[in-house]
Each structure stands twice: as C-alpha cells, then as structure tokens.
Coordinates of C-alpha atoms (C1' of nucleotides) in Angstrom, one line a residue:
Chain A
M1 CA -11.3 -32.5 9.1
A2 CA -8.4 -30.4 8.3
N3 CA -6.7 -30.9 4.9
D4 CA -3.8 -29.0 3.5
K5 CA -6.0 -26.3 2.1
S6 CA -7.7 -25.4 5.4
P7 CA -6.9 -22.1 6.9
D8 CA -6.2 -23.5 10.4
K9 CA -2.7 -24.7 9.6
I10 CA 0.5 -23.2 11.0
T11 CA 3.1 -22.3 8.4
P12 CA 6.5 -23.8 9.4
R13 CA 9.0 -21.2 10.6
A14 CA 11.5 -22.3 8.0
E15 CA 9.1 -21.6 5.2
D16 CA 7.9 -18.1 6.1
Y17 CA 8.7 -16.7 9.5
S18 CA 6.2 -13.8 9.6
R19 CA 3.4 -16.1 8.3
W20 CA 4.3 -18.5 11.1
Y21 CA 4.1 -15.7 13.6
L22 CA 0.6 -14.6 12.5
D23 CA -0.6 -18.2 12.2
V24 CA 0.5 -18.9 15.8
I25 CA -1.4 -15.9 17.0
R26 CA -4.5 -16.8 15.2
Q27 CA -4.4 -20.5 16.1
A28 CA -3.8 -19.7 19.8
G29 CA -6.6 -17.3 19.8
L30 CA -4.4 -14.4 21.1
A31 CA -5.6 -11.6 18.8
E32 CA -6.8 -10.7 15.4
P33 CA -6.5 -7.6 13.2
A34 CA -9.1 -5.0 14.0
E35 CA -10.0 -5.0 10.4
V36 CA -12.1 -1.8 10.5
V37 CA -9.6 0.2 12.4
K38 CA -6.3 0.7 10.6
G39 CA -3.3 -0.8 12.3
C40 CA -5.1 -1.9 15.4
M41 CA -5.9 -5.3 16.8
V42 CA -8.4 -7.0 19.0
I43 CA -6.7 -8.8 21.9
K44 CA -8.8 -11.9 22.4
P45 CA -9.5 -13.6 25.7
H46 CA -6.5 -15.9 25.7
G47 CA -4.1 -13.1 24.7
Y48 CA -5.6 -10.8 27.3
A49 CA -5.3 -13.4 30.0
I50 CA -1.6 -13.5 29.3
W51 CA -1.4 -9.8 29.5
E52 CA -3.3 -9.9 32.8
K53 CA -0.7 -12.3 34.2
I54 CA 2.1 -10.0 33.0
Q55 CA 0.3 -7.0 34.7
R56 CA -0.2 -8.8 37.9
A57 CA 3.5 -9.9 38.2
L58 CA 4.9 -6.5 37.3
D59 CA 2.4 -4.5 39.3
D60 CA 3.3 -6.4 42.4
R61 CA 7.0 -5.5 41.8
F62 CA 6.1 -1.9 41.3
K63 CA 4.2 -1.8 44.5
E64 CA 7.0 -3.5 46.4
T65 CA 9.3 -0.8 45.2
G66 CA 7.1 1.9 46.5
H67 CA 5.2 3.0 43.3
Q68 CA 1.6 3.9 43.3
N69 CA -0.8 3.6 40.3
A70 CA -2.6 6.7 39.0
Y71 CA -4.4 7.6 35.8
F72 CA -4.0 10.6 33.5
P73 CA -6.1 11.7 30.5
L74 CA -5.9 10.0 27.2
L75 CA -6.0 13.4 25.5
I76 CA -3.1 15.8 25.7
P77 CA -3.2 19.5 24.6
E78 CA -1.2 19.7 21.5
S79 CA 0.9 22.5 22.9
F80 CA 2.2 20.3 25.7
L81 CA 4.1 18.0 23.2
K82 CA 5.8 21.1 21.8
K83 CA 7.3 22.1 25.1
E84 CA 10.2 19.7 24.9
A85 CA 12.1 20.1 21.6
E86 CA 13.4 16.6 21.1
H87 CA 10.2 15.1 22.4
V88 CA 8.0 16.8 19.8
E89 CA 10.4 16.1 17.0
G90 CA 10.5 12.4 17.9
F91 CA 6.8 11.9 18.2
S92 CA 5.1 14.3 15.8
P93 CA 5.2 12.0 12.8
E94 CA 3.1 9.4 14.7
L95 CA 0.5 11.4 16.5
A96 CA -3.2 11.1 16.1
V97 CA -4.9 14.4 16.7
V98 CA -8.4 15.2 17.8
T99 CA -9.5 18.5 16.2
H100 CA -13.3 18.3 16.7
A101 CA -15.5 17.5 19.6
G102 CA -19.1 18.1 20.5
G103 CA -19.8 19.0 16.9
Q104 CA -17.4 21.9 16.9
K105 CA -13.8 22.6 16.0
L106 CA -11.6 22.7 19.2
E107 CA -9.8 25.9 20.1
E108 CA -6.7 23.8 20.6
A109 CA -6.4 20.3 19.3
Y110 CA -5.7 17.4 21.5
V111 CA -3.3 14.6 20.7
I112 CA -4.1 11.1 21.7
R113 CA -1.3 10.2 24.1
P114 CA 1.7 8.5 22.5
T115 CA 3.2 8.5 26.0
S116 CA 2.4 10.7 29.0
E117 CA 5.6 12.5 30.0
T118 CA 4.1 15.9 29.1
I119 CA 0.8 15.7 30.8
I120 CA 2.2 14.1 33.8
G121 CA 4.9 16.8 33.9
H122 CA 2.1 19.4 34.0
F123 CA 0.6 17.7 37.1
F124 CA 3.9 17.0 38.7
A125 CA 4.5 20.7 38.7
K126 CA 1.3 21.2 40.7
W127 CA 2.0 18.4 43.1
I128 CA 5.6 19.0 43.9
Q129 CA 6.7 22.0 46.0
S130 CA 9.2 20.7 48.6
W131 CA 12.0 18.1 48.7
R132 CA 9.6 16.5 51.2
D133 CA 7.3 15.7 48.2
L134 CA 10.1 13.6 46.6
P135 CA 10.6 11.1 45.4
L136 CA 7.2 10.9 43.7
L137 CA 6.8 7.4 42.3
I138 CA 3.9 7.0 39.9
N139 CA 2.9 4.3 37.5
Q140 CA 0.0 4.3 35.0
W141 CA -1.5 1.3 33.2
A142 CA -2.9 2.7 30.0
N143 CA -3.4 2.5 26.3
V144 CA -1.4 4.7 23.9
M145 CA -1.6 5.5 20.3
R146 CA 1.3 5.9 17.8
W147 CA 0.2 6.1 14.2
E148 CA 2.6 3.6 12.7
L149 CA 2.9 3.1 8.9
R150 CA 3.8 -0.5 9.2
T151 CA 2.2 -2.6 11.9
R152 CA 2.6 -6.2 13.2
M153 CA 0.3 -7.7 15.8
F154 CA 1.7 -7.2 19.3
L155 CA 5.1 -5.9 18.1
R156 CA 3.8 -2.7 16.7
T157 CA 0.2 -1.6 16.4
G158 CA -1.4 1.8 16.3
E159 CA -2.9 1.4 19.7
F160 CA -1.2 -0.7 22.4
L161 CA -1.4 -1.4 26.1
W162 CA 1.4 -0.6 28.5
Q163 CA 2.5 0.6 31.8
E164 CA 4.5 3.8 32.0
G165 CA 6.2 4.7 35.2
H166 CA 6.9 8.4 35.9
T167 CA 9.0 9.4 38.8
A168 CA 10.5 12.6 40.1
H169 CA 13.6 12.9 42.3
A170 CA 15.7 15.4 44.2
S171 CA 18.9 14.5 42.6
H172 CA 20.3 13.1 39.4
E173 CA 22.0 10.2 41.3
E174 CA 18.7 9.2 42.8
A175 CA 16.9 9.3 39.5
V176 CA 19.6 7.2 37.8
E177 CA 19.3 4.7 40.7
E178 CA 15.6 4.5 39.9
V179 CA 16.2 4.0 36.2
K180 CA 18.5 1.1 36.9
R181 CA 16.2 -0.4 39.6
M182 CA 13.3 -0.5 37.1
L183 CA 15.5 -1.9 34.4
K184 CA 16.6 -4.7 36.7
I185 CA 12.9 -5.4 37.5
Y186 CA 12.2 -5.7 33.8
A187 CA 15.2 -8.0 33.3
E188 CA 14.2 -10.2 36.2
F189 CA 10.7 -10.4 35.0
A190 CA 11.7 -11.2 31.4
E191 CA 14.0 -14.0 32.5
G192 CA 12.1 -15.2 35.6
H193 CA 8.5 -15.1 34.3
M194 CA 8.7 -15.0 30.6
A195 CA 11.8 -17.3 30.5
M196 CA 13.2 -14.9 27.9
P197 CA 16.9 -14.0 28.4
V198 CA 17.8 -10.4 27.8
V199 CA 20.7 -8.2 27.4
C200 CA 20.7 -5.0 29.6
G201 CA 22.2 -2.0 28.1
V202 CA 22.3 1.7 27.2
K203 CA 20.8 3.1 24.0
T204 CA 23.0 5.2 21.7
E205 CA 22.1 8.8 21.1
S206 CA 20.2 8.0 17.9
E207 CA 18.2 5.2 19.5
K208 CA 17.3 6.8 22.8
F209 CA 13.9 8.0 23.8
A210 CA 12.9 11.4 22.4
G211 CA 13.6 13.8 25.3
A212 CA 15.7 11.6 27.5
V213 CA 19.2 12.2 28.6
Q214 CA 19.9 8.5 28.5
S215 CA 17.8 5.4 27.7
F216 CA 18.4 2.0 29.2
C217 CA 16.8 -1.1 27.6
I218 CA 16.5 -4.9 27.7
E219 CA 17.0 -6.6 24.4
A220 CA 15.9 -10.1 23.7
M221 CA 16.7 -12.4 20.8
M222 CA 13.9 -13.8 18.8
Q223 CA 14.1 -17.2 17.0
D224 CA 15.1 -15.5 13.7
N225 CA 18.0 -14.0 15.7
K226 CA 16.6 -10.5 15.4
A227 CA 16.5 -8.3 18.5
L228 CA 13.4 -7.1 20.2
Q229 CA 13.5 -4.1 22.4
A230 CA 11.4 -5.5 25.3
G231 CA 11.5 -2.7 27.8
T232 CA 13.0 0.7 28.3
S233 CA 13.9 2.9 31.3
H234 CA 14.8 6.5 30.7
D235 CA 16.8 9.0 32.6
L236 CA 15.0 12.2 31.7
G237 CA 17.4 14.5 33.5
Q238 CA 15.8 17.8 34.1
N239 CA 14.5 18.1 30.5
F240 CA 10.8 17.8 31.3
G241 CA 11.2 19.5 34.7
K242 CA 12.4 22.6 32.8
A243 CA 9.8 22.3 30.1
F244 CA 6.9 22.0 32.6
D245 CA 8.5 24.0 35.4
V246 CA 8.5 21.2 37.9
K247 CA 10.4 22.7 40.7
F248 CA 11.0 22.0 44.4
Q249 CA 12.5 23.8 47.2
N250 CA 15.6 21.9 48.3
K251 CA 16.9 21.5 51.9
E252 CA 19.0 24.6 51.4
G253 CA 15.9 26.6 50.5
N254 CA 16.8 27.0 46.9
Q255 CA 14.4 26.3 43.9
E256 CA 15.6 23.4 41.8
F257 CA 14.2 21.5 38.8
V258 CA 13.3 17.9 39.7
W259 CA 15.1 14.9 38.1
Q260 CA 12.7 12.6 36.4
T261 CA 12.5 9.1 35.0
S262 CA 10.1 7.1 32.9
W263 CA 10.0 3.5 32.1
G264 CA 7.7 1.1 30.3
V265 CA 6.8 -2.2 28.9
S266 CA 4.0 -3.0 26.6
T267 CA 1.9 -5.7 25.0
R268 CA 4.9 -6.1 22.8
L269 CA 6.1 -8.5 25.5
I270 CA 3.6 -10.9 24.2
G271 CA 5.1 -10.8 20.8
G272 CA 8.4 -11.5 22.4
L273 CA 7.0 -14.4 24.3
I274 CA 5.7 -15.9 21.1
M275 CA 8.9 -15.5 19.2
T276 CA 11.0 -16.8 22.0
H277 CA 9.4 -20.1 22.7
S278 CA 6.8 -21.1 20.2
D279 CA 7.3 -23.8 17.5
D280 CA 5.7 -25.1 14.4
N281 CA 2.9 -26.7 16.4
G282 CA 1.9 -23.3 17.9
L283 CA 2.3 -21.3 21.0
V284 CA 4.5 -22.4 23.8
L285 CA 4.0 -20.7 27.1
P286 CA 6.1 -20.6 30.3
P287 CA 4.0 -21.9 33.2
K288 CA 4.3 -18.6 35.1
L289 CA 2.4 -16.8 32.4
A290 CA 0.2 -19.6 31.1
P291 CA -3.5 -18.8 31.7
V292 CA -4.0 -22.6 31.7
H293 CA -1.3 -24.8 33.2
V294 CA -2.8 -28.2 32.5
A295 CA -5.4 -29.5 30.1
I296 CA -7.0 -32.7 31.1
V297 CA -8.4 -34.6 28.1
P298 CA -10.7 -37.5 28.7
I299 CA -10.9 -40.5 26.4
F300 CA -14.4 -41.9 27.0
G301 CA -14.1 -45.2 25.3
K302 CA -17.0 -47.6 25.1
G303 CA -20.4 -46.8 26.6
G304 CA -19.9 -48.0 30.2
D305 CA -16.5 -46.5 30.5
E306 CA -17.6 -42.9 30.3
A307 CA -18.8 -42.4 33.9
K308 CA -15.6 -43.6 35.5
V309 CA -13.5 -41.5 33.1
R310 CA -15.5 -38.5 34.0
E311 CA -15.1 -39.1 37.6
A312 CA -11.4 -39.7 37.4
G313 CA -10.9 -36.5 35.3
A314 CA -13.0 -34.4 37.7
S315 CA -10.9 -35.6 40.6
I316 CA -7.6 -34.8 38.8
E317 CA -8.9 -31.3 38.1
K318 CA -9.8 -30.8 41.7
E319 CA -6.5 -32.0 42.9
L320 CA -4.5 -29.8 40.6
K321 CA -6.6 -26.8 41.5
A322 CA -5.9 -27.5 45.1
Q323 CA -2.3 -27.1 44.3
G324 CA -3.1 -23.6 43.0
L325 CA -2.8 -24.7 39.3
A326 CA -5.0 -23.6 36.5
A327 CA -6.4 -26.9 35.3
V328 CA -9.2 -27.4 32.7
F329 CA -11.0 -30.7 32.4
D330 CA -12.0 -30.6 28.7
T331 CA -15.3 -32.5 28.4
R332 CA -16.4 -30.9 25.2
E333 CA -17.9 -33.0 22.4
H334 CA -14.9 -33.4 20.3
K335 CA -12.5 -36.3 19.6
P336 CA -9.5 -36.4 21.9
G337 CA -7.1 -35.7 19.0
F338 CA -8.8 -32.6 18.2
K339 CA -8.4 -31.3 21.8
Y340 CA -4.7 -32.3 21.8
F341 CA -4.1 -30.1 18.8
E342 CA -6.1 -27.3 20.2
W343 CA -4.4 -27.1 23.6
E344 CA -1.0 -27.5 21.9
Q345 CA -1.7 -24.5 19.7
K346 CA -2.8 -22.5 22.7
G347 CA 0.6 -23.2 24.4
V348 CA -0.7 -25.1 27.5
P349 CA 2.5 -26.4 29.2
L350 CA 1.2 -29.8 30.2
R351 CA -1.5 -32.2 29.0
I352 CA -2.9 -35.1 31.0
E353 CA -4.9 -37.8 29.2
I354 CA -7.2 -39.9 31.1
G355 CA -8.9 -43.0 29.5
P356 CA -10.4 -46.2 30.7
R357 CA -7.0 -48.0 30.6
D358 CA -5.5 -45.3 32.8
V359 CA -8.3 -45.4 35.3
D360 CA -8.0 -49.2 35.6
A361 CA -4.3 -48.9 36.1
N362 CA -4.4 -46.0 38.5
Q363 CA -2.3 -43.9 36.2
V364 CA -2.5 -41.0 33.8
T365 CA -0.8 -40.3 30.5
V366 CA 1.2 -37.1 30.4
K367 CA 2.8 -35.0 27.7
D368 CA 4.4 -31.6 28.1
R369 CA 4.3 -29.0 25.4
L370 CA 7.8 -29.8 24.1
A371 CA 7.8 -33.5 24.5
T372 CA 7.7 -35.9 21.5
A373 CA 6.5 -38.9 23.5
K374 CA 4.0 -39.5 26.2
E375 CA 4.8 -40.6 29.7
T376 CA 2.8 -42.6 32.2
W377 CA 2.6 -41.2 35.7
P378 CA 0.9 -42.9 38.7
R379 CA -2.3 -41.3 39.8
A380 CA -1.2 -41.1 43.4
G381 CA 0.7 -37.9 44.3
L382 CA -0.2 -36.3 40.9
G383 CA -0.8 -32.8 42.2
E384 CA 2.6 -32.4 43.8
R385 CA 4.4 -34.0 40.9
V386 CA 2.7 -31.7 38.3
K387 CA 3.4 -28.6 40.4
A388 CA 7.1 -29.6 40.6
Y389 CA 7.2 -30.6 37.0
L390 CA 5.9 -27.1 35.8
D391 CA 8.7 -25.5 37.7
T392 CA 11.2 -27.7 35.9
F393 CA 9.5 -26.9 32.6
Q394 CA 9.7 -23.2 33.3
N395 CA 13.4 -23.6 33.8
T396 CA 13.8 -25.8 30.7
L397 CA 12.3 -23.0 28.5
F398 CA 14.6 -20.5 29.9
E399 CA 17.7 -22.6 29.5
R400 CA 16.7 -23.5 26.0
A401 CA 16.3 -19.8 25.1
R402 CA 19.5 -18.8 26.8
K403 CA 21.4 -21.4 25.0
R404 CA 20.0 -20.2 21.7
M405 CA 20.9 -16.6 22.5
N406 CA 24.5 -17.6 23.5
D407 CA 25.0 -19.8 20.5
N408 CA 24.0 -16.9 18.3
T409 CA 26.0 -14.2 19.9
V410 CA 29.3 -13.7 18.2
R411 CA 32.4 -11.4 18.4
V412 CA 33.2 -9.9 15.1
D413 CA 36.4 -7.8 14.3
T414 CA 36.4 -7.3 10.6
W415 CA 34.0 -5.5 8.3
D416 CA 33.9 -8.5 5.9
D417 CA 32.9 -10.8 8.7
F418 CA 30.3 -8.3 9.9
K419 CA 28.8 -8.2 6.5
S420 CA 28.7 -11.9 6.1
V421 CA 26.9 -12.4 9.5
F422 CA 24.2 -10.0 8.3
A423 CA 24.0 -11.2 4.7
G424 CA 20.5 -11.4 3.3
E425 CA 17.9 -11.7 6.0
N426 CA 20.4 -13.2 8.5
S427 CA 21.0 -11.7 11.9
K428 CA 22.8 -12.5 15.1
F429 CA 23.9 -10.7 18.2
V430 CA 27.2 -9.3 17.1
M431 CA 29.5 -7.9 19.7
A432 CA 31.8 -5.5 17.9
H433 CA 33.7 -2.3 18.3
W434 CA 32.1 1.0 17.2
D435 CA 33.7 4.4 17.1
G436 CA 30.7 5.9 18.9
T437 CA 29.6 8.3 16.2
R438 CA 26.1 8.8 14.9
E439 CA 27.5 8.8 11.3
T440 CA 29.0 5.3 11.5
E441 CA 25.8 4.0 13.0
A442 CA 23.8 5.5 10.2
K443 CA 26.1 4.1 7.5
I444 CA 25.8 0.6 9.0
K445 CA 22.0 0.9 9.2
E446 CA 21.8 2.1 5.7
E447 CA 23.9 -0.7 4.3
L448 CA 22.8 -3.6 6.3
K449 CA 19.7 -2.6 8.2
V450 CA 21.7 -3.3 11.4
T451 CA 21.7 -1.0 14.3
V452 CA 23.4 -0.8 17.7
R453 CA 20.9 -2.3 19.9
C454 CA 22.7 -1.2 23.0
I455 CA 25.9 -0.8 24.8
P456 CA 25.6 -3.7 27.2
L457 CA 26.0 -2.8 30.8
D458 CA 28.3 -5.8 31.5
A459 CA 30.6 -5.0 28.4
P460 CA 34.1 -4.8 29.8
E461 CA 36.6 -2.1 28.9
E462 CA 38.4 -3.5 25.9
P463 CA 40.5 -1.4 23.5
G464 CA 39.8 -2.1 19.9
T465 CA 39.0 -0.5 16.5
C466 CA 35.7 0.3 15.0
V467 CA 34.5 -2.5 12.7
L468 CA 33.6 -0.1 9.9
T469 CA 36.0 2.9 10.3
G470 CA 38.9 1.5 12.1
K471 CA 38.8 4.4 14.6
P472 CA 39.6 3.6 18.3
S473 CA 36.9 2.1 20.5
S474 CA 36.9 1.4 24.2
R475 CA 34.4 -1.4 24.3
R476 CA 32.2 -3.7 22.2
V477 CA 28.6 -2.9 21.6
L478 CA 25.7 -5.1 20.5
F479 CA 24.7 -5.0 16.9
A480 CA 21.7 -6.8 15.4
K481 CA 18.7 -6.4 13.1
S482 CA 15.7 -5.6 15.0
Y483 CA 11.9 -5.5 15.1
Chain B
rC1 C1' 3.7 8.7 1.1
rG2 C1' 6.0 5.5 -3.4
rG3 C1' 5.5 0.3 -5.7
rG4 C1' 2.5 -4.3 -5.9
rG5 C1' -1.9 -7.2 -4.7
rC6 C1' -6.9 -8.0 -3.0
rG7 C1' -12.3 -6.9 -1.6
rU8 C1' -17.8 -12.8 -3.6
rA9 C1' -21.0 -17.4 2.8
rG10 C1' -18.0 -17.2 9.5
rC11 C1' -12.8 -18.5 7.1
rU12 C1' -9.7 -19.6 2.6
rC13 C1' -11.0 -18.9 -2.2
rA14 C1' -13.2 -20.3 -7.5
rG15 C1' -16.4 -17.8 -10.9
rC16 C1' -14.9 -12.2 -14.1
rC17 C1' -11.1 -12.6 -19.8
rU18 C1' -15.9 -14.4 -23.4
rG19 C1' -22.5 -10.4 -19.2
rG20 C1' -27.9 -14.5 -18.6
rU21 C1' -29.6 -13.8 -11.8
rA22 C1' -24.4 -17.6 -6.8
rG23 C1' -20.3 -22.0 -6.2
rA24 C1' -16.3 -25.3 -3.5
rG25 C1' -13.5 -26.8 0.8
rC26 C1' -13.4 -25.9 5.8
rG27 C1' -16.5 -24.0 9.8
rC28 C1' -21.7 -23.8 11.7
rU29 C1' -26.9 -26.2 13.0
rU30 C1' -29.9 -30.9 13.8
rG31 C1' -30.1 -36.3 14.3
rG32 C1' -27.5 -40.8 14.6
rU33 C1' -23.0 -43.6 14.9
rU34 C1' -18.3 -42.6 17.3
rC35 C1' -14.0 -41.4 21.0
rG36 C1' -5.9 -43.7 23.1
rG37 C1' -3.5 -37.8 17.8
rG38 C1' -7.5 -32.9 13.8
rA39 C1' -14.3 -38.7 13.3
rC40 C1' -18.2 -40.4 9.8
rC41 C1' -23.1 -40.5 7.5
rA42 C1' -27.5 -37.9 6.6
rA43 C1' -30.4 -33.6 6.4
rG44 C1' -30.0 -28.2 6.9
rA45 C1' -28.9 -22.8 7.7
rG46 C1' -26.0 -19.0 5.7
rG47 C1' -24.1 -14.2 0.5
rC48 C1' -28.9 -7.4 -2.2
rC49 C1' -20.7 -10.3 -4.8
rG50 C1' -16.8 -3.4 -0.5
rU51 C1' -19.6 1.3 -1.9
rA52 C1' -21.7 4.9 -5.5
rG53 C1' -22.6 6.0 -10.4
rG54 C1' -22.6 4.5 -15.6
rU55 C1' -23.2 1.0 -20.2
rU56 C1' -27.0 -2.9 -21.2
rC57 C1' -33.3 -6.0 -22.1
rG58 C1' -30.0 -8.0 -18.3
rA59 C1' -23.8 -6.7 -14.3
rA60 C1' -20.1 -10.4 -9.3
rU61 C1' -18.5 -10.2 -14.5
rC62 C1' -17.6 -4.3 -18.7
rC63 C1' -16.5 1.3 -17.6
rU64 C1' -15.7 5.4 -14.0
rA65 C1' -15.1 7.1 -9.2
rU66 C1' -14.6 6.1 -4.2
rC67 C1' -13.5 3.5 0.4
rG68 C1' -11.0 -0.2 2.9
rC69 C1' -7.4 -4.1 3.8
rC70 C1' -2.8 -6.9 3.0
rC71 C1' 2.4 -7.2 1.2
rC72 C1' 7.2 -4.7 -0.1
rG73 C1' 10.2 0.1 1.0
rA74 C1' 11.4 5.1 4.0
rC75 C1' 9.9 6.0 10.3
rC76 C1' 9.0 3.5 15.3
rA77 C1' 7.5 0.5 22.3

RNA sequence: CGGGGCGUAGCUCAGCCUGGUAGAGCGCUUGGUUCGGGACCAAGAGGCCGUAGGUUCGAAUCCUAUCGCCCCGACCA
C-alpha cells in the first residue's frame, strides 16, 4: 500500500518542478544516480530502450544521407586539445585527464574525450589527400565525459551518450549545406518522432561551440518555459583543418585545407522528452519512441473466469504484435490497479483492460495515457484501430506541445516588459531586438539569467531597437532562461 | 571552488541533545484469501549505524580526522 509517506509518489509539477522531474525518472525506471561515481548516472533498461529507439531512427537518417559509422578512441592525447585555441579554452575546465596507466605515470597525459574533433582531425589528415576523398561523412556513436560542477540526470551528467557527426568538404558552401541538412534532420526527428516542437537557429558568438565558425541549434521549450538546447550542428570552417593539417589537393592541383562540420545530439534528448510531455502521473511517451505501445491488463475475476480472460488477453497481444506494435500482456501477480499506475508512470501510450465482462461482451476497455475516462472498443478489428489510434495520439502530443510553445512565445519591446516576463523563476520564449553585442548579452545574462538562445532561421528582417540599449537591430532574436 | 544539509535495513527516515548493545513505514520472502484504479491476514528474512582514530567499563549517540552524496551559487550537450 502506498501512503503519503512512501517514496514512490510523484511530486506535482506545481509544487517543485525539479523534484517532479527526478520523481518521474525514478518511477518510470529510466535511470538513477550512479551514487559511487560523481555526477554520473545509470541508464536503466526502460531508459536505454528509449535511447535505442532514438538511435535507430537517427541512424537510419544518417545512413540515408550518406554517412558511415566509425569509432575513434576514448582517450585523446592532451596536446591535441591544445592545437585549436578556442577549443582548448572552451573545454579545459571540464576535462577528466588520465595521467597514469599500467602502474606508471604517462609521458603525455590523455584526456577522456569531451568531444572528438581533435582526434578525428588527426585521422582525417591521414585519410584525405585528394578532392576525390571528399566529402568524407563520418558519424560516431559514443560516450563522452565533461566534468560538470552541477549535474542533472539526462540533462547534464559527467558522462553521457551521444552521436557526433564529423564531415570534411571541399568547399565552405558544401560544408554549410551539410550543417543545415543535419540541423533539418534533427528538427524533423524532434518534431516527428519526439513530438517536441523546436526553433531552429544560429547561436551567438558567446554561445557557439568552442572552435566553430558558426553553430546552429534546435531549441525546445520545456513545461516550465525554459529552453533546452536539443541538438547542435557546427560549421567548423577550416579551423580544425588548419590545426590538424587536414589538406587536400583540389581540382586545380593546389593544396587546400578542408572545410569541416560536426553535429550531435545526446541522451539529453530523453530529458527533453520527459519535460515536454510528462505530467503529474508520470512519464508520457510518444508512440514512435515508446518501448511499449500497449499494456494489456487482465482482470481475472472469480475462479472460473481466469482461463477465458487469459485466453482473450493472449489473443489481443498476438493481434497487436501482428500489427508491428510492442504489446505486453501483463499477467504478473498484482492487482489490476497496481498495474495501471505502473504502466502510466512508465509512459505507455495506451492501456487495454480485459476482464470477464469484456470477454462476454466481445469488447475491451481502453484508456490512453492522457485520457481521464475509459472507453469501450469492440474486440473485432482491434489491431487496426489501435495502430491508427497511436498515430493520432502521436499527433495529439505534438499539437499539444506546439500550442504550449506558441502560447508562451511573446514579442517584447521594452526593457520593463522584458524584466517582468523573466521575473523570479519565470521564463518564456521572448522574441526581442538585440544590438548584437557580446556586452549586452552578458549584461542581460547577469541581471536576469536570460540568454540569447538563438537567432531563429525564420526570423524576418525587421528594423527595431535593442531591448536593453536602444541601439539599432535588424531582427528579433530568441531570449529565454535555459537548462 | 564558496555557502548549507546529510551519511543508520533495498528505499524514506526515527533514535543522537541526556552513552547501556538496533527501530518504524514502505519494499522483499513464504502460505492463504483476493483481483473492474496502488489488496488483506499470518509468519519470516534483512543493518559490524560511511570510514579511521580517540574518550569510556561500555559509543549509532561524545571528540578528532577523513571520504562520499545532495541542495544553493559561479561554468556547460
């Protein structure tokens, strides 16, 4: 029995948003703190199953667009990081360094990769000689480590899983095209699979990747109206080409540095997924990423009823699986109510109850993860109906999230309005004018903890004046508090 | 790295002030009765009280050191 004191309750969002977030993760069995390893987490089977679905969907898109997977070492010579000035400056505070191995101090320390631009640059230099070797389109699925002072499960942990694409091109135009292509893939994945609407944009100088010429990103709005950077795609220009001497002979016979890109999404996406859809009852998952689509819960009833309920449940499971759906017939020794709570907390999109009364009436009782009331559906044609319903549900989640984002995106023109939107812990997506200087950005960040999340790609030209300084601006940018 | 908090059963915690040899709820095991929104009864298992010293006849409790974790700030996918 669960009373108010038991630790398996989910704190309501309105009461304490970060407690809620952690409670959802715990109750859904997604992950838990690694405890004995600072700032790290254990991704549990249900959480990892979601990651595998994310991997599968993205990997397919990467392959379709001509990329190949490869794997580079976890350990990177310390000197490599130092070859690109901005890169080392950006990453050195969060590096974990291996100084000893085999019982001896190493001649040169290794850093545990925080990202792989440098070591991949080293190998690209060996692999690329001619324009015929380009473009070189590589992706790596890997773990990386960034020693963060303050961690939150999935959103920021010492070690995390991701994919990092690394490509080399013969021209800047071609590289920029790649950067935008991959950003688009991220956006389509976020919206189409995660049902998480995003704003595509360009990072400002101070927010861009250390070592990039320009960083593109997708930004999503969480339920507390804070922004989450959900994916990035970088135009590296020739910065790493020059640092690692990655040259090719062009068609004119001249040596030229390659133009590189890198792009990545991480297990942070799971954090975004949680904070986009979940509610006070636990996780809510879009069908396209749900490891289990349908939980079938039997109600066994009086003695003689059990056999027919078992049979009916098994046949439903079989029919749903024939539709390509992940269905679980939950015959564990628990009360039905217990199972309802559990599957709800795990975010299963649809639940089907089957009891003696349903069997007798040739029907099932159905409840989707967001519904407040149950419905009765005929048993006949159930497989098709469920499959179609899940598509609708996927769409419902997306529309719901998009409405929330739109409703909380506002245009602001005065500094007073700007301050009131961000008063206290409040945030929104604020479209406002900015004079484009690092100083103004820093002042706003200092005063309100608000940053320019990005300059949206679809922001129209619109003359105006900076919300803080009153200096001229040519377009609005996206401001928000962020994770 | 600054400020705060906490280490006692699988989990959440009480006990510590005022030393006397280990507790609760949940969870777990077994048996039975149950099953349309977190079942009930009964019987059990489970802890050298973070670690190392010290004080004492005696330490979860007092002292010292140490390690770890969480929260709040400065940095970040």
